[in-house]
Amino acid sequence: MEKFLQYLKTESIGGHVIRWSLAGLLLFGGFTKLNLIGALDYSLFWAVLLAAIETFAAFGLLIHYKRPLIGIVGGVLAILSIFTRLVFSINWVKTNLLQTDSFFNALNSFLGIYNNGLFHVILLFGAAVYCLGNSYKAYIRERITQPWPH
């Protein structure tokens, strides 16, 4: 009964929704990034590397329930992949829409045109930071409650 009452808390349910949604998005992005980056004329190496980072991040976020240390690694990889996705998006705006060499002009256009997309990127960063902190908290709790070594 106590376990059932634990999952009735709104914060707990919200945390599970955030973790599973971010993992699903990263897993989906990890597998489709091969096609998307290939379509944007980036090299296959970067496509495979970004897909691997996003896929490992998703699995790390989901394995958090068994091994919080792997959840921490998944959270760090999630932040890295979201940042990388943001840089690739700004670079795409720079080369394809503006056709300029100025990264600052591309950033200004990106903020002006894609402000809704930027809002989603900020939400993804927030979700990744939440998952990272939650995994770190679980790791510390696990380390504190372990028996003292003899």
mmCIF file of C-alpha atoms in Angstrom:
data_model
loop_
_atom_site.group_PDB
_atom_site.id
_atom_site.type_symbol
_atom_site.label_atom_id
_atom_site.label_comp_id
_atom_site.label_asym_id
_atom_site.label_seq_id
_atom_site.Cartn_x
_atom_site.Cartn_y
_atom_site.Cartn_z
ATOM 1 C CA MET A 1 0.000 0.000 0.000
ATOM 2 C CA GLU A 2 2.873 2.354 0.787
ATOM 3 C CA LYS A 3 4.342 1.921 -2.706
ATOM 4 C CA PHE A 4 0.939 2.666 -4.239
ATOM 5 C CA LEU A 5 0.636 5.873 -2.206
ATOM 6 C CA GLN A 6 4.104 6.934 -3.337
ATOM 7 C CA TYR A 7 3.007 6.918 -6.995
ATOM 8 C CA LEU A 8 -0.071 8.973 -6.252
ATOM 9 C CA LYS A 9 2.097 12.027 -5.640
ATOM 10 C CA THR A 10 1.928 14.510 -8.464
ATOM 11 C CA GLU A 11 5.656 15.192 -8.364
ATOM 12 C CA SER A 12 6.490 11.521 -8.692
ATOM 13 C CA ILE A 13 4.134 11.021 -11.614
ATOM 14 C CA GLY A 14 5.412 14.189 -13.289
ATOM 15 C CA GLY A 15 9.001 13.035 -12.853
ATOM 16 C CA HIS A 16 8.230 9.721 -14.519
ATOM 17 C CA VAL A 17 6.453 11.484 -17.382
ATOM 18 C CA ILE A 18 9.393 13.859 -17.879
ATOM 19 C CA ARG A 19 11.975 11.045 -17.796
ATOM 20 C CA TRP A 20 10.081 8.731 -20.167
ATOM 21 C CA SER A 21 9.142 11.558 -22.558
ATOM 22 C CA LEU A 22 12.704 12.832 -22.795
ATOM 23 C CA ALA A 23 14.013 9.296 -23.271
ATOM 24 C CA GLY A 24 11.429 8.655 -26.000
ATOM 25 C CA LEU A 25 12.285 11.885 -27.767
ATOM 26 C CA LEU A 26 16.010 11.180 -27.601
ATOM 27 C CA LEU A 27 15.517 7.601 -28.745
ATOM 28 C CA PHE A 28 13.336 8.714 -31.647
ATOM 29 C CA GLY A 29 15.800 11.480 -32.504
ATOM 30 C CA GLY A 30 18.713 9.062 -32.163
ATOM 31 C CA PHE A 31 17.351 6.735 -34.805
ATOM 32 C CA THR A 32 16.083 9.392 -37.216
ATOM 33 C CA LYS A 33 19.116 11.655 -36.891
ATOM 34 C CA LEU A 34 20.922 9.463 -39.423
ATOM 35 C CA ASN A 35 18.456 10.510 -42.110
ATOM 36 C CA LEU A 36 18.069 14.117 -40.984
ATOM 37 C CA ILE A 37 21.779 14.929 -40.869
ATOM 38 C CA GLY A 38 22.327 13.072 -44.127
ATOM 39 C CA ALA A 39 19.633 15.239 -45.687
ATOM 40 C CA LEU A 40 21.397 18.330 -44.387
ATOM 41 C CA ASP A 41 24.637 17.279 -46.076
ATOM 42 C CA TYR A 42 26.567 16.575 -42.895
ATOM 43 C CA SER A 43 29.024 13.712 -42.865
ATOM 44 C CA LEU A 44 27.945 10.205 -41.945
ATOM 45 C CA PHE A 45 30.414 10.118 -39.041
ATOM 46 C CA TRP A 46 28.688 13.033 -37.283
ATOM 47 C CA ALA A 47 25.293 11.509 -38.005
ATOM 48 C CA VAL A 48 26.264 8.195 -36.421
ATOM 49 C CA LEU A 49 27.967 9.920 -33.478
ATOM 50 C CA LEU A 50 24.944 12.115 -32.709
ATOM 51 C CA ALA A 51 22.554 9.179 -33.103
ATOM 52 C CA ALA A 52 24.700 7.121 -30.720
ATOM 53 C CA ILE A 53 24.848 9.909 -28.119
ATOM 54 C CA GLU A 54 21.079 10.375 -28.202
ATOM 55 C CA THR A 55 20.408 6.632 -28.073
ATOM 56 C CA PHE A 56 22.806 6.065 -25.159
ATOM 57 C CA ALA A 57 21.303 9.068 -23.372
ATOM 58 C CA ALA A 58 17.806 7.604 -23.714
ATOM 59 C CA PHE A 59 18.878 4.208 -22.413
ATOM 60 C CA GLY A 60 20.802 5.857 -19.572
ATOM 61 C CA LEU A 61 17.722 7.813 -18.550
ATOM 62 C CA LEU A 62 15.643 4.640 -18.492
ATOM 63 C CA ILE A 63 18.229 2.523 -16.649
ATOM 64 C CA HIS A 64 18.197 5.167 -13.898
ATOM 65 C CA TYR A 65 15.698 3.065 -11.952
ATOM 66 C CA LYS A 66 18.199 0.202 -11.575
ATOM 67 C CA ARG A 67 21.504 2.116 -11.651
ATOM 68 C CA PRO A 68 21.404 5.827 -10.842
ATOM 69 C CA LEU A 69 25.052 6.286 -11.880
ATOM 70 C CA ILE A 70 24.131 5.308 -15.446
ATOM 71 C CA GLY A 71 21.185 7.714 -15.127
ATOM 72 C CA ILE A 72 23.681 10.492 -14.380
ATOM 73 C CA VAL A 73 25.640 9.598 -17.514
ATOM 74 C CA GLY A 74 22.363 9.551 -19.470
ATOM 75 C CA GLY A 75 21.465 13.015 -18.161
ATOM 76 C CA VAL A 76 24.848 14.437 -19.148
ATOM 77 C CA LEU A 77 24.573 12.856 -22.606
ATOM 78 C CA ALA A 78 21.031 14.240 -22.943
ATOM 79 C CA ILE A 79 22.263 17.773 -22.214
ATOM 80 C CA LEU A 80 25.117 17.268 -24.679
ATOM 81 C CA SER A 81 22.809 15.997 -27.417
ATOM 82 C CA ILE A 82 20.279 18.818 -26.936
ATOM 83 C CA PHE A 83 23.074 21.394 -27.102
ATOM 84 C CA THR A 84 24.490 19.703 -30.216
ATOM 85 C CA ARG A 85 21.066 19.654 -31.832
ATOM 86 C CA LEU A 86 20.708 23.378 -31.117
ATOM 87 C CA VAL A 87 24.106 24.144 -32.680
ATOM 88 C CA PHE A 88 23.264 22.064 -35.770
ATOM 89 C CA SER A 89 19.937 23.899 -36.098
ATOM 90 C CA ILE A 90 21.583 27.316 -35.890
ATOM 91 C CA ASN A 91 24.220 26.184 -38.386
ATOM 92 C CA TRP A 92 21.460 25.018 -40.734
ATOM 93 C CA VAL A 93 19.785 28.435 -40.496
ATOM 94 C CA LYS A 94 23.164 30.061 -41.179
ATOM 95 C CA THR A 95 24.000 28.030 -44.274
ATOM 96 C CA ASN A 96 20.603 27.303 -45.838
ATOM 97 C CA LEU A 97 18.353 30.235 -44.949
ATOM 98 C CA LEU A 98 20.690 33.174 -44.525
ATOM 99 C CA GLN A 99 23.568 31.891 -46.638
ATOM 100 C CA THR A 100 26.028 33.882 -44.578
ATOM 101 C CA ASP A 101 29.139 33.171 -42.541
ATOM 102 C CA SER A 102 27.997 35.021 -39.430
ATOM 103 C CA PHE A 103 26.971 32.720 -36.599
ATOM 104 C CA PHE A 104 25.672 35.745 -34.633
ATOM 105 C CA ASN A 105 23.286 36.744 -37.454
ATOM 106 C CA ALA A 106 22.072 33.154 -37.641
ATOM 107 C CA LEU A 107 21.461 33.150 -33.880
ATOM 108 C CA ASN A 108 19.471 36.404 -34.127
ATOM 109 C CA SER A 109 17.376 34.992 -36.979
ATOM 110 C CA PHE A 110 16.936 31.719 -35.130
ATOM 111 C CA LEU A 111 15.662 33.572 -32.056
ATOM 112 C CA GLY A 112 13.388 35.777 -34.146
ATOM 113 C CA ILE A 113 11.922 33.137 -36.454
ATOM 114 C CA TYR A 114 12.020 29.987 -34.378
ATOM 115 C CA ASN A 115 11.132 31.346 -30.951
ATOM 116 C CA ASN A 116 8.594 28.550 -30.475
ATOM 117 C CA GLY A 117 11.281 26.004 -31.307
ATOM 118 C CA LEU A 118 13.650 27.748 -28.898
ATOM 119 C CA PHE A 119 11.011 27.423 -26.181
ATOM 120 C CA HIS A 120 10.944 23.674 -26.784
ATOM 121 C CA VAL A 121 14.737 23.502 -26.642
ATOM 122 C CA ILE A 122 14.659 25.292 -23.272
ATOM 123 C CA LEU A 123 12.056 22.791 -22.059
ATOM 124 C CA LEU A 124 14.294 19.937 -23.200
ATOM 125 C CA PHE A 125 17.258 21.451 -21.349
ATOM 126 C CA GLY A 126 15.100 21.778 -18.251
ATOM 127 C CA ALA A 127 13.935 18.169 -18.521
ATOM 128 C CA ALA A 128 17.505 16.939 -18.957
ATOM 129 C CA VAL A 129 18.718 18.945 -15.959
ATOM 130 C CA TYR A 130 15.798 17.608 -13.898
ATOM 131 C CA CYS A 131 16.632 14.013 -14.871
ATOM 132 C CA LEU A 132 20.316 14.576 -14.131
ATOM 133 C CA GLY A 133 19.544 16.007 -10.701
ATOM 134 C CA ASN A 134 17.055 13.261 -9.936
ATOM 135 C CA SER A 135 19.598 10.576 -10.856
ATOM 136 C CA TYR A 136 22.269 12.296 -8.780
ATOM 137 C CA LYS A 137 19.900 12.436 -5.803
ATOM 138 C CA ALA A 138 19.103 8.722 -6.181
ATOM 139 C CA TYR A 139 22.816 7.910 -6.460
ATOM 140 C CA ILE A 140 23.626 9.821 -3.261
ATOM 141 C CA ARG A 141 20.683 8.163 -1.473
ATOM 142 C CA GLU A 142 21.940 4.751 -2.620
ATOM 143 C CA ARG A 143 25.485 5.502 -1.456
ATOM 144 C CA ILE A 144 24.331 6.738 1.951
ATOM 145 C CA THR A 145 22.091 3.751 2.648
ATOM 146 C CA GLN A 146 24.659 1.112 1.691
ATOM 147 C CA PRO A 147 26.175 -0.823 4.600
ATOM 148 C CA TRP A 148 29.556 0.297 5.897
ATOM 149 C CA PRO A 149 32.403 -1.728 4.312
ATOM 150 C CA HIS A 150 34.318 -4.041 6.673
#
